[in-house]
mmCIF file of C-alpha atoms in Angstrom:
data_model
loop_
_atom_site.group_PDB
_atom_site.id
_atom_site.type_symbol
_atom_site.label_atom_id
_atom_site.label_comp_id
_atom_site.label_asym_id
_atom_site.label_seq_id
_atom_site.Cartn_x
_atom_site.Cartn_y
_atom_site.Cartn_z
ATOM 1 C CA MET A 1 198.246 52.642 -88.219
ATOM 2 C CA THR A 2 196.654 50.292 -85.671
ATOM 3 C CA THR A 3 197.940 49.553 -82.190
ATOM 4 C CA LEU A 4 199.459 46.082 -82.187
ATOM 5 C CA PRO A 5 198.703 43.332 -79.661
ATOM 6 C CA ASP A 6 201.240 42.207 -77.088
ATOM 7 C CA TYR A 7 204.187 40.207 -78.411
ATOM 8 C CA SER A 8 205.369 36.772 -77.262
ATOM 9 C CA LEU A 9 207.636 33.995 -78.552
ATOM 10 C CA LEU A 10 207.307 30.266 -79.204
ATOM 11 C CA GLU A 11 210.488 28.187 -79.014
ATOM 12 C CA LEU A 12 211.075 24.711 -80.477
ATOM 13 C CA ALA A 13 214.762 24.634 -79.438
ATOM 14 C CA SER A 14 215.732 23.673 -82.986
ATOM 15 C CA VAL A 15 219.198 22.128 -83.243
ATOM 16 C CA ARG A 16 221.501 23.561 -85.878
ATOM 17 C CA GLU A 17 223.107 20.963 -88.121
ATOM 18 C CA GLY A 18 226.332 19.909 -86.379
ATOM 19 C CA ASP A 19 225.480 21.590 -83.047
ATOM 20 C CA SER A 20 224.836 19.826 -79.735
ATOM 21 C CA VAL A 21 221.646 19.978 -77.691
ATOM 22 C CA SER A 22 223.635 21.696 -74.928
ATOM 23 C CA THR A 23 224.636 24.502 -77.295
ATOM 24 C CA THR A 24 221.073 24.728 -78.599
ATOM 25 C CA LEU A 25 219.594 25.136 -75.128
ATOM 26 C CA ALA A 26 222.236 27.709 -74.169
ATOM 27 C CA ASN A 27 221.182 29.686 -77.260
ATOM 28 C CA SER A 28 217.533 29.348 -76.207
ATOM 29 C CA VAL A 29 218.385 30.851 -72.826
ATOM 30 C CA ALA A 30 220.173 33.809 -74.436
ATOM 31 C CA TYR A 31 217.219 34.255 -76.798
ATOM 32 C CA ALA A 32 214.732 34.305 -73.909
ATOM 33 C CA GLN A 33 216.867 36.710 -71.916
ATOM 34 C CA HIS A 34 217.072 39.109 -74.851
ATOM 35 C CA ALA A 35 213.301 38.867 -75.362
ATOM 36 C CA GLU A 36 212.852 39.799 -71.712
ATOM 37 C CA THR A 37 214.997 42.925 -72.062
ATOM 38 C CA LEU A 38 212.782 44.001 -74.969
ATOM 39 C CA GLY A 39 209.582 43.502 -72.990
ATOM 40 C CA PHE A 40 208.129 40.454 -74.732
ATOM 41 C CA LYS A 41 205.259 39.112 -72.654
ATOM 42 C CA ARG A 42 205.712 35.315 -72.800
ATOM 43 C CA PHE A 43 208.225 32.689 -73.818
ATOM 44 C CA TRP A 44 206.624 29.325 -74.504
ATOM 45 C CA LEU A 45 208.220 25.974 -75.318
ATOM 46 C CA ALA A 46 206.653 23.364 -77.582
ATOM 47 C CA GLU A 47 206.486 19.617 -77.015
ATOM 48 C CA HIS A 48 207.731 17.267 -79.725
ATOM 49 C CA HIS A 49 208.986 13.701 -79.472
ATOM 50 C CA ASN A 50 211.173 11.463 -81.621
ATOM 51 C CA MET A 51 212.158 14.336 -83.933
ATOM 52 C CA GLU A 52 215.853 14.653 -84.700
ATOM 53 C CA GLY A 53 216.639 18.354 -84.680
ATOM 54 C CA ILE A 54 214.000 19.388 -82.099
ATOM 55 C CA SER A 55 215.137 19.369 -78.463
ATOM 56 C CA SER A 56 211.981 20.493 -76.640
ATOM 57 C CA SER A 57 210.622 17.081 -75.653
ATOM 58 C CA ALA A 58 210.924 17.548 -71.858
ATOM 59 C CA THR A 59 208.797 20.682 -71.891
ATOM 60 C CA SER A 60 208.309 21.201 -68.149
ATOM 61 C CA VAL A 61 212.064 20.806 -67.550
ATOM 62 C CA LEU A 62 212.824 23.505 -70.116
ATOM 63 C CA VAL A 63 210.114 25.787 -68.730
ATOM 64 C CA GLY A 64 211.819 25.618 -65.346
ATOM 65 C CA HIS A 65 215.253 26.150 -66.856
ATOM 66 C CA ILE A 66 214.213 29.242 -68.826
ATOM 67 C CA ALA A 67 212.237 30.656 -65.893
ATOM 68 C CA GLY A 68 215.293 30.218 -63.667
ATOM 69 C CA LYS A 69 217.486 32.119 -66.124
ATOM 70 C CA THR A 70 215.068 35.050 -66.504
ATOM 71 C CA ASN A 71 213.344 37.394 -64.066
ATOM 72 C CA ARG A 72 210.047 38.779 -65.364
ATOM 73 C CA ILE A 73 208.914 37.229 -68.632
ATOM 74 C CA ARG A 74 206.136 34.663 -68.338
ATOM 75 C CA VAL A 75 207.318 31.167 -69.278
ATOM 76 C CA GLY A 76 205.111 28.271 -70.249
ATOM 77 C CA SER A 77 204.202 25.397 -72.503
ATOM 78 C CA GLY A 78 203.087 25.899 -76.038
ATOM 79 C CA GLY A 79 202.024 23.350 -75.287
ATOM 80 C CA VAL A 80 201.942 20.254 -73.194
ATOM 81 C CA MET A 81 200.375 17.603 -75.435
ATOM 82 C CA LEU A 82 197.857 16.291 -72.938
ATOM 83 C CA PRO A 83 197.223 12.876 -74.553
ATOM 84 C CA ASN A 84 200.835 12.014 -73.651
ATOM 85 C CA HIS A 85 200.541 12.710 -69.919
ATOM 86 C CA PRO A 86 198.346 11.849 -66.919
ATOM 87 C CA PRO A 87 196.707 15.087 -65.736
ATOM 88 C CA LEU A 88 197.970 14.486 -62.179
ATOM 89 C CA VAL A 89 201.602 14.468 -63.355
ATOM 90 C CA VAL A 90 201.084 17.686 -65.345
ATOM 91 C CA ALA A 91 199.411 19.344 -62.337
ATOM 92 C CA GLU A 92 202.300 18.344 -60.064
ATOM 93 C CA GLN A 93 204.924 19.541 -62.527
ATOM 94 C CA PHE A 94 203.345 22.905 -63.268
ATOM 95 C CA GLY A 95 202.200 23.367 -59.691
ATOM 96 C CA THR A 96 205.821 22.956 -58.642
ATOM 97 C CA LEU A 97 206.938 25.434 -61.315
ATOM 98 C CA GLU A 98 204.356 27.958 -60.085
ATOM 99 C CA CYS A 99 205.672 27.591 -56.541
ATOM 100 C CA LEU A 100 209.222 28.160 -57.763
ATOM 101 C CA TYR A 101 208.360 31.097 -60.048
ATOM 102 C CA PRO A 102 205.125 32.618 -58.689
ATOM 103 C CA GLY A 103 202.961 34.456 -61.197
ATOM 104 C CA ARG A 104 205.171 33.613 -64.177
ATOM 105 C CA ILE A 105 204.034 30.169 -65.369
ATOM 106 C CA ASP A 106 201.527 29.358 -68.146
ATOM 107 C CA LEU A 107 200.130 25.926 -68.965
ATOM 108 C CA GLY A 108 199.210 25.690 -72.637
ATOM 109 C CA LEU A 109 197.523 22.410 -73.571
ATOM 110 C CA GLY A 110 197.337 20.685 -76.939
ATOM 111 C CA ARG A 111 195.040 17.888 -78.083
ATOM 112 C CA ALA A 112 197.443 16.207 -80.534
ATOM 113 C CA PRO A 113 200.193 13.823 -79.398
ATOM 114 C CA GLY A 114 202.931 15.855 -81.100
ATOM 115 C CA THR A 115 204.488 12.694 -82.469
ATOM 116 C CA ASP A 116 203.864 9.507 -84.441
ATOM 117 C CA PRO A 117 201.712 6.538 -83.268
ATOM 118 C CA ILE A 118 204.741 4.360 -82.422
ATOM 119 C CA THR A 119 206.191 7.053 -80.177
ATOM 120 C CA ALA A 120 202.765 7.679 -78.641
ATOM 121 C CA ARG A 121 202.743 4.029 -77.590
ATOM 122 C CA ALA A 122 206.272 4.416 -76.227
ATOM 123 C CA LEU A 123 204.918 7.223 -74.041
ATOM 124 C CA ARG A 124 202.555 4.593 -72.561
ATOM 125 C CA ARG A 125 199.367 6.494 -73.283
ATOM 126 C CA GLU A 126 198.055 4.248 -76.050
ATOM 127 C CA GLY A 127 194.308 4.279 -76.420
ATOM 128 C CA LEU A 128 193.751 7.378 -74.250
ATOM 129 C CA GLY A 129 194.401 9.945 -76.977
ATOM 130 C CA ALA A 130 192.601 13.065 -78.029
ATOM 131 C CA ASP A 131 189.077 11.738 -77.457
ATOM 132 C CA GLN A 132 189.292 12.318 -73.732
ATOM 133 C CA PHE A 133 190.949 15.724 -74.032
ATOM 134 C CA PRO A 134 187.933 17.660 -72.640
ATOM 135 C CA GLU A 135 187.778 15.361 -69.595
ATOM 136 C CA ASP A 136 191.532 15.662 -69.039
ATOM 137 C CA VAL A 137 191.322 19.458 -69.205
ATOM 138 C CA GLU A 138 188.551 19.359 -66.593
ATOM 139 C CA ARG A 139 190.667 17.090 -64.365
ATOM 140 C CA LEU A 140 193.605 19.474 -64.633
ATOM 141 C CA GLN A 141 191.461 22.473 -63.754
ATOM 142 C CA SER A 142 190.213 20.597 -60.698
ATOM 143 C CA LEU A 143 193.683 19.461 -59.634
ATOM 144 C CA LEU A 144 195.112 22.993 -59.906
ATOM 145 C CA GLY A 145 192.110 24.556 -58.174
ATOM 146 C CA PRO A 146 191.375 24.786 -54.448
ATOM 147 C CA LEU A 147 191.207 21.510 -52.532
ATOM 148 C CA GLN A 148 187.653 20.265 -52.041
ATOM 149 C CA PRO A 149 186.300 18.442 -48.963
ATOM 150 C CA GLY A 150 186.798 14.725 -49.358
ATOM 151 C CA GLN A 151 188.971 15.092 -52.482
ATOM 152 C CA ALA A 152 190.706 11.737 -52.900
ATOM 153 C CA VAL A 153 193.402 12.626 -55.456
ATOM 154 C CA LYS A 154 195.387 15.791 -54.798
ATOM 155 C CA ALA A 155 198.199 17.430 -56.736
ATOM 156 C CA ILE A 156 200.808 18.272 -54.104
ATOM 157 C CA PRO A 157 202.276 20.718 -55.102
ATOM 158 C CA GLY A 158 199.666 21.997 -57.507
ATOM 159 C CA ALA A 159 196.409 22.268 -55.600
ATOM 160 C CA GLY A 160 195.373 25.884 -55.147
ATOM 161 C CA THR A 161 198.060 27.269 -57.480
ATOM 162 C CA GLU A 162 195.503 27.874 -60.256
ATOM 163 C CA VAL A 163 198.195 27.989 -62.933
ATOM 164 C CA PRO A 164 196.595 29.724 -65.938
ATOM 165 C CA ILE A 165 195.453 27.106 -68.463
ATOM 166 C CA TRP A 166 195.377 27.900 -72.173
ATOM 167 C CA LEU A 167 193.931 25.745 -74.920
ATOM 168 C CA LEU A 168 195.909 25.555 -78.151
ATOM 169 C CA GLY A 169 194.567 24.453 -81.495
ATOM 170 C CA SER A 170 194.742 24.463 -85.280
ATOM 171 C CA SER A 171 191.061 23.690 -85.918
ATOM 172 C CA LEU A 172 187.669 24.668 -84.538
ATOM 173 C CA PHE A 173 187.468 21.994 -81.810
ATOM 174 C CA SER A 174 189.766 23.619 -79.239
ATOM 175 C CA ALA A 175 188.368 27.064 -80.088
ATOM 176 C CA GLN A 176 184.897 25.830 -79.102
ATOM 177 C CA LEU A 177 186.162 24.069 -75.984
ATOM 178 C CA ALA A 178 188.180 27.092 -74.836
ATOM 179 C CA ALA A 179 185.143 29.322 -75.337
ATOM 180 C CA LEU A 180 182.770 27.053 -73.429
ATOM 181 C CA ARG A 181 185.253 26.591 -70.573
ATOM 182 C CA GLY A 182 186.072 30.298 -70.401
ATOM 183 C CA LEU A 183 189.779 29.760 -71.087
ATOM 184 C CA PRO A 184 192.260 31.775 -73.160
ATOM 185 C CA TYR A 185 192.865 30.390 -76.646
ATOM 186 C CA ALA A 186 195.913 30.271 -78.937
ATOM 187 C CA PHE A 187 195.661 29.383 -82.620
ATOM 188 C CA ALA A 188 198.650 27.643 -84.229
ATOM 189 C CA GLY A 189 198.910 29.778 -87.334
ATOM 190 C CA HIS A 190 202.649 29.153 -87.487
ATOM 191 C CA PHE A 191 202.031 25.749 -89.061
ATOM 192 C CA ALA A 192 198.283 25.519 -89.829
ATOM 193 C CA PRO A 193 197.102 28.895 -91.111
ATOM 194 C CA ARG A 194 193.988 27.796 -93.005
ATOM 195 C CA LEU A 195 191.268 28.168 -90.336
ATOM 196 C CA TYR A 196 192.585 31.003 -88.187
ATOM 197 C CA ARG A 197 189.783 33.458 -89.003
ATOM 198 C CA GLU A 198 187.036 30.918 -88.403
ATOM 199 C CA ALA A 199 188.587 29.610 -85.173
ATOM 200 C CA LEU A 200 189.083 33.065 -83.682
ATOM 201 C CA LYS A 201 185.488 34.031 -84.570
ATOM 202 C CA VAL A 202 184.060 30.829 -83.084
ATOM 203 C CA TYR A 203 186.030 31.434 -79.903
ATOM 204 C CA ARG A 204 184.745 34.975 -79.421
ATOM 205 C CA ASP A 205 181.180 34.182 -80.458
ATOM 206 C CA LEU A 206 180.829 31.242 -78.048
ATOM 207 C CA PHE A 207 182.882 32.548 -75.119
ATOM 208 C CA ARG A 208 181.417 32.113 -71.630
ATOM 209 C CA PRO A 209 183.002 33.894 -68.653
ATOM 210 C CA SER A 210 184.702 31.737 -66.043
ATOM 211 C CA ALA A 211 186.528 32.103 -62.746
ATOM 212 C CA GLN A 212 189.798 32.301 -64.701
ATOM 213 C CA LEU A 213 188.685 34.686 -67.441
ATOM 214 C CA GLN A 214 185.828 37.176 -67.692
ATOM 215 C CA GLU A 215 186.429 38.254 -71.293
ATOM 216 C CA PRO A 216 187.746 36.287 -74.282
ATOM 217 C CA TYR A 217 191.501 36.425 -74.749
ATOM 218 C CA ALA A 218 192.940 35.147 -78.030
ATOM 219 C CA MET A 219 196.466 34.660 -79.275
ATOM 220 C CA LEU A 220 197.646 33.972 -82.836
ATOM 221 C CA ALA A 221 200.989 32.276 -83.490
ATOM 222 C CA ILE A 222 202.708 33.217 -86.758
ATOM 223 C CA PRO A 223 206.168 32.770 -88.317
ATOM 224 C CA ALA A 224 208.381 35.857 -88.628
ATOM 225 C CA VAL A 225 211.717 36.551 -90.325
ATOM 226 C CA PRO A 226 212.751 40.066 -89.257
ATOM 227 C CA ALA A 227 215.862 41.341 -91.024
ATOM 228 C CA GLU A 228 217.615 44.538 -92.108
ATOM 229 C CA SER A 229 216.002 44.341 -95.540
ATOM 230 C CA MET A 230 213.460 42.317 -97.482
ATOM 231 C CA GLU A 231 216.289 40.863 -99.564
ATOM 232 C CA GLN A 232 218.074 39.586 -96.464
ATOM 233 C CA ALA A 233 214.818 38.221 -94.999
ATOM 234 C CA ARG A 234 214.127 36.225 -98.166
ATOM 235 C CA PHE A 235 217.606 34.750 -97.880
ATOM 236 C CA LEU A 236 217.242 33.919 -94.177
ATOM 237 C CA THR A 237 213.834 32.296 -94.604
ATOM 238 C CA THR A 238 215.354 29.511 -96.721
ATOM 239 C CA THR A 239 216.335 27.951 -93.377
ATOM 240 C CA SER A 240 212.617 27.527 -92.626
ATOM 241 C CA TYR A 241 211.963 26.273 -96.142
ATOM 242 C CA GLN A 242 214.575 23.540 -95.784
ATOM 243 C CA ARG A 243 213.345 22.398 -92.380
ATOM 244 C CA ILE A 244 209.696 22.207 -93.426
ATOM 245 C CA LEU A 245 210.720 20.402 -96.591
ATOM 246 C CA SER A 246 212.529 17.868 -94.396
ATOM 247 C CA LEU A 247 209.370 17.508 -92.290
ATOM 248 C CA PHE A 248 207.288 16.713 -95.371
ATOM 249 C CA ARG A 249 209.874 14.202 -96.540
ATOM 250 C CA GLY A 250 210.112 12.462 -93.167
ATOM 251 C CA GLN A 251 213.754 13.475 -92.761
ATOM 252 C CA PRO A 252 215.602 14.790 -89.650
ATOM 253 C CA LEU A 253 214.725 18.395 -88.826
ATOM 254 C CA TRP A 254 218.203 19.817 -88.295
ATOM 255 C CA MET A 255 218.271 23.574 -88.802
ATOM 256 C CA LYS A 256 220.327 24.250 -91.925
ATOM 257 C CA PRO A 257 222.100 27.435 -93.024
ATOM 258 C CA PRO A 258 220.267 29.651 -95.515
ATOM 259 C CA VAL A 259 220.929 29.242 -99.234
ATOM 260 C CA GLU A 260 220.910 31.689 -102.111
ATOM 261 C CA SER A 261 218.268 29.687 -103.974
ATOM 262 C CA MET A 262 215.935 26.781 -103.289
ATOM 263 C CA ASP A 263 216.027 25.795 -106.958
ATOM 264 C CA GLY A 264 217.022 22.161 -107.169
ATOM 265 C CA LEU A 265 216.173 21.536 -103.509
ATOM 266 C CA TRP A 266 212.412 21.251 -103.962
ATOM 267 C CA ASN A 267 209.979 20.533 -106.760
ATOM 268 C CA THR A 268 206.960 22.639 -107.718
ATOM 269 C CA GLY A 269 204.537 20.700 -105.518
ATOM 270 C CA GLU A 270 206.840 20.797 -102.509
ATOM 271 C CA LYS A 271 207.364 24.532 -102.936
ATOM 272 C CA ALA A 272 203.607 25.112 -102.906
ATOM 273 C CA SER A 273 203.167 22.923 -99.808
ATOM 274 C CA VAL A 274 205.956 24.657 -97.878
ATOM 275 C CA GLN A 275 204.650 28.108 -98.744
ATOM 276 C CA ASP A 276 201.118 27.062 -97.756
ATOM 277 C CA PHE A 277 202.501 25.832 -94.414
ATOM 278 C CA LEU A 278 203.988 29.318 -93.940
ATOM 279 C CA GLY A 279 200.906 31.106 -95.188
ATOM 280 C CA LEU A 280 200.898 33.629 -92.310
ATOM 281 C CA GLN A 281 204.629 34.316 -92.375
ATOM 282 C CA ILE A 282 205.755 37.940 -92.140
ATOM 283 C CA LEU A 283 209.222 39.009 -93.240
ATOM 284 C CA GLY A 284 211.376 42.031 -93.984
ATOM 285 C CA ASP A 285 212.524 45.111 -92.093
ATOM 286 C CA ALA A 286 210.494 46.882 -89.411
ATOM 287 C CA ASP A 287 208.438 48.861 -91.931
ATOM 288 C CA ASP A 288 207.726 45.757 -94.005
ATOM 289 C CA LEU A 289 206.682 43.823 -90.928
ATOM 290 C CA ARG A 290 204.441 46.602 -89.713
ATOM 291 C CA GLN A 291 202.599 46.823 -93.028
ATOM 292 C CA GLN A 292 202.104 43.050 -93.127
ATOM 293 C CA LEU A 293 200.859 42.991 -89.545
ATOM 294 C CA ASP A 294 198.434 45.834 -90.224
ATOM 295 C CA HIS A 295 197.041 43.834 -93.135
ATOM 296 C CA LEU A 296 196.821 40.621 -91.077
ATOM 297 C CA LEU A 297 195.047 42.329 -88.203
ATOM 298 C CA SER A 298 192.669 44.377 -90.335
ATOM 299 C CA ASP A 299 189.895 41.758 -90.175
ATOM 300 C CA ILE A 300 190.605 39.795 -86.974
ATOM 301 C CA HIS A 301 190.776 40.594 -83.273
ATOM 302 C CA VAL A 302 193.633 39.096 -81.262
ATOM 303 C CA ASP A 303 195.011 40.201 -77.910
ATOM 304 C CA GLU A 304 198.466 38.778 -78.436
ATOM 305 C CA LEU A 305 200.783 37.639 -81.220
ATOM 306 C CA MET A 306 203.221 34.783 -80.630
ATOM 307 C CA PHE A 307 206.087 34.575 -83.104
ATOM 308 C CA THR A 308 208.251 31.688 -84.243
ATOM 309 C CA VAL A 309 211.571 33.056 -85.514
ATOM 310 C CA ASP A 310 213.452 30.417 -87.507
ATOM 311 C CA ILE A 311 216.851 32.002 -88.160
ATOM 312 C CA TYR A 312 220.021 29.906 -88.365
ATOM 313 C CA ASP A 313 222.540 32.295 -86.804
ATOM 314 C CA PRO A 314 221.836 32.744 -83.044
ATOM 315 C CA VAL A 315 223.164 36.312 -83.082
ATOM 316 C CA LYS A 316 221.009 37.290 -86.072
ATOM 317 C CA ARG A 317 218.074 35.591 -84.377
ATOM 318 C CA ARG A 318 218.435 37.813 -81.315
ATOM 319 C CA GLN A 319 218.914 40.869 -83.536
ATOM 320 C CA ALA A 320 215.670 39.896 -85.278
ATOM 321 C CA LEU A 321 213.859 40.493 -81.995
ATOM 322 C CA ASP A 322 215.142 44.078 -81.964
ATOM 323 C CA ILE A 323 213.644 44.604 -85.421
ATOM 324 C CA LEU A 324 210.401 42.937 -84.410
ATOM 325 C CA ALA A 325 210.158 45.143 -81.328
ATOM 326 C CA GLN A 326 210.498 48.237 -83.506
ATOM 327 C CA THR A 327 207.206 47.417 -85.216
ATOM 328 C CA ARG A 328 205.355 47.909 -81.974
ATOM 329 C CA ALA A 329 207.391 50.875 -80.831
ATOM 330 C CA GLN A 330 206.141 52.727 -83.911
ATOM 331 C CA SER A 331 202.639 52.713 -82.399
ATOM 332 C CA THR A 332 203.624 53.536 -78.805
ATOM 333 C CA ASP A 333 205.257 56.942 -79.210
ATOM 334 C CA SER A 334 208.595 55.329 -80.076
ATOM 335 C CA THR A 335 209.026 53.748 -76.637
ATOM 336 C CA ALA A 336 211.216 50.653 -76.467
ATOM 337 C CA SER A 337 208.830 48.529 -74.390
ATOM 338 C CA ILE A 338 206.349 46.367 -76.276
ATOM 339 C CA ASN A 339 204.170 45.526 -73.267
#
């Protein structure tokens, strides 16, 4: 039985069908607070725009809200989609957050817009896009670093805070860039599992030490449905199936209650596509999860696992964290902390 990496959580603030955004965000706060009591390391919030059913568009606002409602857990972006934002604005926002919550803020950066082309234009960043991502990352590092003599543009607040920057990706590009810049790297296996082995290997093979990081540090994001039994987990995961099916069909992404069977809701091709999307999903009780994690980690090296937990009932979702925490307690002399 191997020792598991640290555990963290990724939150999309998914809105249950019929719920309000206010209720959704209150549930996200309770979820983060419970994760903190269990010793989870980080709580990150994604950035999505123009998606009915996803309420995490104003990522920096939510980072501040969650950080203000918790005490110790690191809170950050998973991630800020940099093509949507001027680096100076991001530096000011996250520099301010670091000043408010010292030592607890992470800045994860993504290269995709996290939305459709029409919405990208509405964000007023048309034409800047992913091509200048490496330059924008460099600008952000400079803006969050110490002030230099004669520096014309300063992030105030922001300069000198050196908020930890992570690069996020679902392909080899960001893995290479993170390695060459000496930055920590997170692979988005929760929605794009195909290249996770290759990306993690490229990152470690090409890593160059930097002022921020002397050794490579890799995170893998995966979906999880912890439950009291495998039977219950298979029932609960139909919520994820329905939401991903809606994504593929271009429909609103409201979180729907689980169903006894997906028969009649999807066709054979859609079923295969949804299950491929969730190719790294783990599910079941603590023993089931532990066995699946041991298998997943048998041929890769990651320092941290970040879980997406798509469960309809907010109470069951928090209880799922208890079950997830048990998987790590099994390898730490039955202690409750997973740090």
